[in-house]
Coordinates of C-alpha atoms and ligand atoms in Angstrom, one line a residue:
M33 CA 95.5 372.9 205.7
K34 CA 98.4 371.2 204.1
N35 CA 100.5 368.5 205.9
R36 CA 103.4 370.7 207.3
G37 CA 105.3 367.6 208.6
F38 CA 105.4 366.1 205.3
N39 CA 106.6 369.2 203.7
K40 CA 109.3 369.6 206.3
I41 CA 110.6 366.1 205.7
K42 CA 110.4 367.0 202.1
S43 CA 112.3 370.2 202.3
I44 CA 115.0 368.4 204.4
L45 CA 115.3 365.9 201.7
V46 CA 115.5 368.6 198.9
C47 CA 117.9 370.6 201.0
M48 CA 120.3 367.4 201.4
L49 CA 120.1 366.7 197.5
C50 CA 120.8 370.5 196.9
M51 CA 123.8 370.3 199.3
L52 CA 125.1 367.4 197.4
M53 CA 124.5 368.9 194.1
W54 CA 126.0 372.4 195.0
S55 CA 124.8 375.6 196.6
G56 CA 122.8 376.7 193.4
C57 CA 119.7 375.5 195.2
N58 CA 119.5 378.8 197.1
A59 CA 117.2 380.6 194.6
S60 CA 113.6 379.9 194.8
P61 CA 111.3 379.6 191.7
G62 CA 110.3 383.4 192.2
G63 CA 113.9 384.4 192.3
E64 CA 113.9 385.1 196.1
H65 CA 116.6 383.6 198.2
I66 CA 115.6 381.0 200.7
N67 CA 118.4 379.5 202.8
T68 CA 116.8 376.0 203.3
T69 CA 119.4 375.1 205.8
A70 CA 118.9 378.1 208.1
D71 CA 115.1 378.4 207.4
E72 CA 114.2 374.7 207.7
R73 CA 112.6 375.3 211.1
K74 CA 111.2 378.7 210.2
I75 CA 107.5 379.4 209.1
V76 CA 107.6 380.4 205.5
V77 CA 105.4 383.2 204.6
G78 CA 104.8 384.6 201.1
F79 CA 103.9 388.3 201.2
S80 CA 102.4 390.0 198.1
Q81 CA 102.5 393.8 198.7
V82 CA 100.7 396.2 196.7
G83 CA 103.8 398.3 195.7
A84 CA 105.4 401.5 197.1
E85 CA 102.9 404.2 196.2
S86 CA 103.0 406.2 199.4
D87 CA 104.6 406.8 202.8
W88 CA 101.8 404.6 204.3
R89 CA 102.7 401.7 202.0
N90 CA 106.4 402.0 202.9
A91 CA 105.6 402.0 206.8
N92 CA 103.5 399.1 206.2
T93 CA 106.0 397.1 204.4
E94 CA 108.5 397.9 207.2
S95 CA 106.1 396.8 209.7
M96 CA 105.5 393.4 208.0
K97 CA 109.2 392.7 207.3
N98 CA 110.1 393.6 211.1
A99 CA 107.4 391.5 212.4
L100 CA 108.0 388.5 210.0
S101 CA 111.7 388.4 210.4
S102 CA 114.1 385.8 210.8
A103 CA 114.8 386.7 214.4
N104 CA 111.1 386.0 215.0
G105 CA 111.2 382.5 213.3
Y106 CA 110.0 383.4 209.8
A107 CA 111.4 383.1 206.4
L108 CA 109.6 386.0 204.6
I109 CA 109.4 386.0 200.7
Y110 CA 108.5 389.6 199.8
E111 CA 107.2 390.5 196.5
D112 CA 106.3 394.0 195.3
G113 CA 103.2 394.0 193.0
Q114 CA 104.2 397.4 191.5
Q115 CA 100.4 398.4 191.7
K116 CA 99.5 395.5 189.3
Q117 CA 97.1 392.7 190.1
A118 CA 98.7 390.7 187.5
N119 CA 102.0 390.7 189.3
Q120 CA 100.2 389.9 192.6
I121 CA 98.5 386.8 191.0
R122 CA 101.9 385.7 189.7
A123 CA 103.4 386.1 192.9
I124 CA 100.8 384.0 194.8
R125 CA 101.0 381.2 192.1
T126 CA 104.9 381.3 192.9
F127 CA 104.1 381.0 196.6
I128 CA 102.0 378.0 195.9
Q129 CA 104.7 376.3 193.9
Q130 CA 107.1 377.0 196.8
E131 CA 104.8 375.4 199.1
V132 CA 105.0 378.4 201.7
D133 CA 103.2 377.8 204.9
Y134 CA 101.3 381.0 204.7
I135 CA 100.4 383.6 202.1
V136 CA 99.6 387.2 203.1
L137 CA 98.0 389.3 200.4
A138 CA 97.7 393.1 200.5
P139 CA 95.3 393.3 197.4
V140 CA 95.6 396.2 195.0
T141 CA 91.9 396.1 194.2
E142 CA 89.0 394.1 195.4
N143 CA 87.9 392.0 192.5
G144 CA 89.4 389.2 190.4
W145 CA 90.8 387.1 193.2
D146 CA 88.5 384.0 193.0
T147 CA 90.6 381.7 190.9
V148 CA 93.9 382.2 192.6
L149 CA 92.6 382.2 196.0
Q150 CA 90.9 378.9 195.2
E151 CA 94.2 377.6 194.0
A152 CA 95.8 378.5 197.4
K153 CA 92.9 376.8 199.2
D154 CA 93.3 373.7 197.1
A155 CA 97.0 373.7 198.0
G156 CA 96.1 373.9 201.7
I157 CA 97.8 377.3 202.2
P158 CA 96.1 379.5 204.6
V159 CA 95.7 383.2 203.1
I160 CA 95.7 386.2 205.2
I161 CA 94.3 389.5 203.7
V162 CA 95.9 392.6 205.0
D163 CA 94.8 396.3 204.5
R164 CA 92.4 396.3 201.6
M165 CA 89.9 393.5 201.1
V166 CA 89.0 391.2 198.5
N167 CA 85.7 390.8 197.0
V168 CA 85.3 387.1 196.5
S169 CA 82.1 384.7 195.9
D170 CA 83.1 382.8 199.2
D171 CA 84.8 384.2 202.3
A172 CA 86.1 380.6 202.8
L173 CA 88.8 381.4 200.2
F174 CA 90.8 383.4 202.8
T175 CA 91.4 382.6 206.4
C176 CA 91.2 386.1 208.0
R177 CA 91.6 389.9 207.2
V178 CA 93.1 392.6 209.2
G179 CA 92.8 396.3 208.2
S180 CA 91.2 399.6 208.6
D181 CA 87.5 400.5 208.5
F182 CA 87.9 403.0 205.5
E183 CA 84.4 404.1 205.5
L184 CA 84.4 404.9 209.1
E185 CA 87.7 407.0 208.4
A186 CA 85.7 408.9 205.7
K187 CA 82.6 409.4 207.8
K188 CA 84.9 411.1 210.6
V189 CA 86.3 413.6 207.9
A190 CA 82.7 414.3 206.7
E191 CA 81.4 414.7 210.1
W192 CA 84.3 417.1 210.9
L193 CA 83.6 419.1 207.8
N194 CA 79.9 419.4 208.7
C195 CA 80.7 420.5 212.4
Y196 CA 83.2 423.1 211.0
M197 CA 80.8 424.5 208.4
E198 CA 78.1 424.8 210.9
L199 CA 80.4 426.5 213.5
Q200 CA 81.6 429.0 210.7
G201 CA 78.1 429.8 209.5
I202 CA 79.0 428.4 206.0
S203 CA 75.9 427.2 204.2
P204 CA 76.0 423.8 202.5
K205 CA 75.7 425.3 199.0
E206 CA 78.8 427.4 199.6
V207 CA 80.9 424.1 200.2
H208 CA 82.6 423.3 196.8
I209 CA 84.5 420.1 197.2
V210 CA 86.7 418.3 194.6
N211 CA 87.8 414.6 195.6
I212 CA 91.1 413.2 194.5
Q213 CA 90.5 409.6 194.8
G214 CA 92.9 406.7 195.6
T215 CA 93.5 403.8 193.3
L216 CA 90.1 403.0 191.7
G217 CA 88.5 399.8 193.0
A218 CA 90.8 399.5 196.0
T219 CA 88.6 399.2 199.4
S220 CA 90.2 402.3 200.8
Q221 CA 89.2 404.2 197.7
I222 CA 85.7 402.8 197.7
G223 CA 85.0 403.4 201.4
R224 CA 86.5 406.8 201.4
T225 CA 84.7 408.0 198.3
K226 CA 81.4 406.4 199.5
G227 CA 81.7 408.2 202.9
L228 CA 82.1 411.6 201.1
E229 CA 79.4 411.0 198.5
D230 CA 77.0 410.0 201.2
A231 CA 77.8 413.1 203.2
A232 CA 77.6 415.4 200.1
K233 CA 74.1 414.0 199.6
A234 CA 73.1 414.3 203.3
Y235 CA 74.4 417.7 203.7
D236 CA 73.6 419.1 200.2
W237 CA 77.5 420.1 199.6
D238 CA 78.4 420.9 196.1
L239 CA 80.7 417.9 195.0
L240 CA 82.3 419.3 192.0
A241 CA 84.4 416.4 190.6
E242 CA 86.0 413.0 191.6
V243 CA 89.1 412.3 189.9
P244 CA 91.6 409.3 190.6
G245 CA 95.0 410.4 191.9
D246 CA 96.3 406.9 192.5
Y247 CA 97.5 407.6 196.0
T248 CA 100.6 409.3 194.6
Q249 CA 101.8 412.9 195.0
A250 CA 102.7 413.3 191.4
K251 CA 99.5 412.2 189.9
S252 CA 97.5 414.3 192.5
R253 CA 99.5 417.3 191.7
E254 CA 98.6 416.9 187.9
V255 CA 95.0 416.2 188.8
M256 CA 94.7 419.3 191.0
E257 CA 96.3 421.5 188.3
G258 CA 93.6 420.5 186.1
L259 CA 90.7 420.9 188.5
L260 CA 91.9 424.5 189.4
K261 CA 91.8 425.4 185.8
Q262 CA 88.2 423.8 185.5
F263 CA 86.6 425.1 188.7
A264 CA 87.2 428.6 190.0
N265 CA 85.3 428.1 193.2
I266 CA 87.0 424.9 194.8
N267 CA 87.2 425.6 198.5
V268 CA 87.6 422.2 199.8
V269 CA 90.1 419.4 198.6
Y270 CA 89.3 416.0 199.9
C271 CA 92.4 413.9 199.2
E272 CA 92.1 410.1 199.8
N273 CA 95.8 410.0 201.3
D274 CA 98.4 412.4 202.4
N275 CA 100.7 411.9 199.5
E276 CA 97.9 413.2 197.4
A277 CA 97.5 416.0 199.9
F278 CA 101.1 417.0 199.3
G279 CA 100.7 416.8 195.5
A280 CA 97.5 419.0 195.6
I281 CA 99.1 421.6 198.0
E282 CA 101.9 421.9 195.5
A283 CA 99.4 422.7 192.7
I284 CA 97.5 425.1 194.7
E285 CA 100.4 427.1 195.7
A286 CA 101.9 427.0 192.3
A287 CA 98.6 428.6 191.2
G288 CA 99.2 431.6 193.7
K289 CA 96.3 430.3 196.0
T290 CA 96.7 429.7 199.7
V291 CA 95.8 426.4 201.6
G292 CA 94.1 426.8 204.8
S293 CA 90.7 426.6 206.6
D294 CA 89.8 430.3 206.3
I295 CA 87.5 429.5 203.3
K296 CA 85.4 432.6 203.8
N297 CA 88.5 434.4 202.9
G298 CA 89.4 432.5 200.0
E299 CA 91.9 429.9 201.3
I300 CA 91.4 426.3 200.0
M301 CA 91.0 423.6 202.6
V302 CA 92.9 420.4 202.3
V303 CA 91.7 417.5 204.0
S304 CA 93.3 414.0 204.1
F305 CA 93.8 410.4 205.4
D306 CA 96.8 408.5 206.8
G307 CA 98.9 410.6 209.4
V308 CA 101.8 408.4 209.0
N309 CA 104.4 410.7 207.7
E310 CA 106.0 413.4 209.8
K311 CA 105.5 416.2 207.3
A312 CA 101.7 415.5 207.1
V313 CA 101.3 415.9 210.8
Q314 CA 103.5 419.0 210.7
Y315 CA 101.2 420.2 208.1
V316 CA 98.3 419.8 210.4
T317 CA 99.9 421.9 213.0
E318 CA 100.7 424.6 210.3
G319 CA 97.2 424.5 209.2
K320 CA 98.2 423.5 205.5
I321 CA 96.2 420.1 206.0
T322 CA 93.1 420.9 208.0
C323 CA 92.4 417.5 209.3
I324 CA 93.4 414.0 208.9
A325 CA 91.8 410.6 209.6
E326 CA 94.6 408.3 210.7
C327 CA 95.0 405.0 208.6
N328 CA 97.2 402.8 210.7
P329 CA 99.8 400.9 208.7
L330 CA 101.3 398.9 211.4
H331 CA 99.8 395.5 210.5
G332 CA 103.1 393.4 211.0
P333 CA 102.6 392.4 214.6
R334 CA 98.8 391.8 214.0
V335 CA 99.7 389.5 211.1
Q336 CA 102.3 387.7 213.2
A337 CA 99.7 387.3 216.1
L338 CA 97.2 385.7 213.5
I339 CA 99.8 383.3 212.3
E340 CA 100.8 382.4 215.9
A341 CA 97.1 381.6 216.6
L342 CA 96.7 379.5 213.7
E343 CA 100.1 377.8 214.5
A344 CA 98.6 377.1 217.9
G345 CA 95.2 375.6 216.3
E346 CA 93.2 378.4 217.1
T347 CA 90.6 380.0 214.9
P348 CA 91.3 383.8 214.8
E349 CA 88.5 386.3 214.2
K350 CA 87.8 386.4 210.4
F351 CA 87.7 390.3 210.5
S352 CA 89.7 392.5 212.6
Y353 CA 89.8 396.4 212.4
V354 CA 92.4 398.7 214.0
D355 CA 91.7 401.7 216.1
E356 CA 92.6 404.9 214.5
Q357 CA 92.8 408.5 215.6
F358 CA 91.7 411.8 214.1
F359 CA 94.1 414.8 213.9
S360 CA 93.3 418.6 213.4
A361 CA 94.8 421.6 214.8
Y362 CA 91.4 423.4 214.9
R363 CA 90.5 423.3 218.6
D364 CA 86.8 424.2 218.6
I365 CA 85.9 420.6 217.5
S366 CA 87.3 418.2 220.2
E367 CA 85.1 415.2 219.4
L368 CA 83.1 413.6 216.5
K369 CA 80.0 411.6 216.7
V370 CA 79.7 409.0 214.1
D371 CA 77.1 406.2 214.1
G372 CA 76.3 406.9 217.7
T373 CA 80.1 406.5 218.8
V374 CA 82.2 409.4 219.9
Y375 CA 85.7 409.8 218.6
P376 CA 88.1 412.3 220.0
V377 CA 90.1 414.6 217.9
T378 CA 93.8 414.7 218.6
F379 CA 95.5 418.0 218.5
P380 CA 99.1 417.3 217.2
Q381 CA 101.8 418.9 219.0
T382 CA 104.6 417.8 216.6
E383 CA 107.7 419.9 216.5
E384 CA 110.0 419.5 213.5
G385 CA 111.8 416.3 213.6
T386 CA 109.4 414.5 215.9
E387 CA 108.3 411.0 214.9
C388 CA 104.5 410.8 214.6
I389 CA 104.0 407.2 213.5
P390 CA 101.3 405.6 215.7
E391 CA 102.1 403.2 218.3
E392 CA 102.3 399.4 217.8
T393 CA 98.9 398.3 219.0
E394 CA 97.2 394.9 218.9
Ligands
AHR236 O1 94.9 401.1 201.6 C1 95.5 401.9 202.4 C2 95.9 403.1 201.5 O2 96.8 402.7 200.6 C3 96.5 404.2 202.4 O3 95.8 405.2 202.8 C4 97.3 404.9 201.2 O4 98.3 405.7 201.5 C5 97.9 403.7 200.5 O5 98.6 403.9 199.5

């Protein structure tokens, strides 16, 4: 770890110099505003976020900003990576130049972080990975990671589909699935795709195609339009997040088809991940989305707790995973057994206008 006492003295000196020179010292090298006078006793955190591709991401950004707020004793430097790793690497290098106390990284994809994380380590700045993971040669390049078990989420969806097909007497060969994937190379995409592929193999489902939808509604709609033209027998659409589900539903309805779980009578079933956005949960109650494995975005308080532990000289767990629910309106499946653990199915009662963002939990 770097010498924070020295840095504080240095920042006070820099601040005095800047005050003498003029108030133009308020812009940091990255263009973000840091008020050194007000923030000199605050914990400075540089947060490199993926972007704003989904409702999940926006809820995640809000949670981080709320937790690492000035009122909580933080000076947060927020950088939107706009889905590009190069932007995120540039942001981290700027945070290093700014001598922040902590770097929080929500990486867009897993690979390619070794060099810049080594630079942060050499500068003595602890790095907390949030949401997706980094694939690095040495885990000592980051301090800890908090996020979801994406493969477990996928296993829940696959198990739900398996139970449903069995209860409906639908043979595996009659299950014709397309997968609209997330951002290729992101941990959430890798885990969710793997969970589906493993299940398709194990249960002998017909996995027709897997196409990236980049976690966005617009791309997913475009992808689904193409898939409907290519395959006449699609009856399950596995969307790797809710925004993709919205896009797929738009395309299915525009093609004059009906979304729903009655696939024996020609409906196309849409299953998804996240459960953050009110509309998605409403769609579950209406049967437009048949089930959703929750992906909890509220990592702000968790990151705050990790920083507090580090500030207290403690060594937090290297990896922490969040508990997540599973939503469906189909009441004949009330629990799912995955890898020997039983998970309850939540039947959402959401009325229009009701918030369904998960509780803040540690
Ligand atoms: O990595 C988490 C995923 O990223 C969420 O499921 C998705 O909505 C987001 O864009």
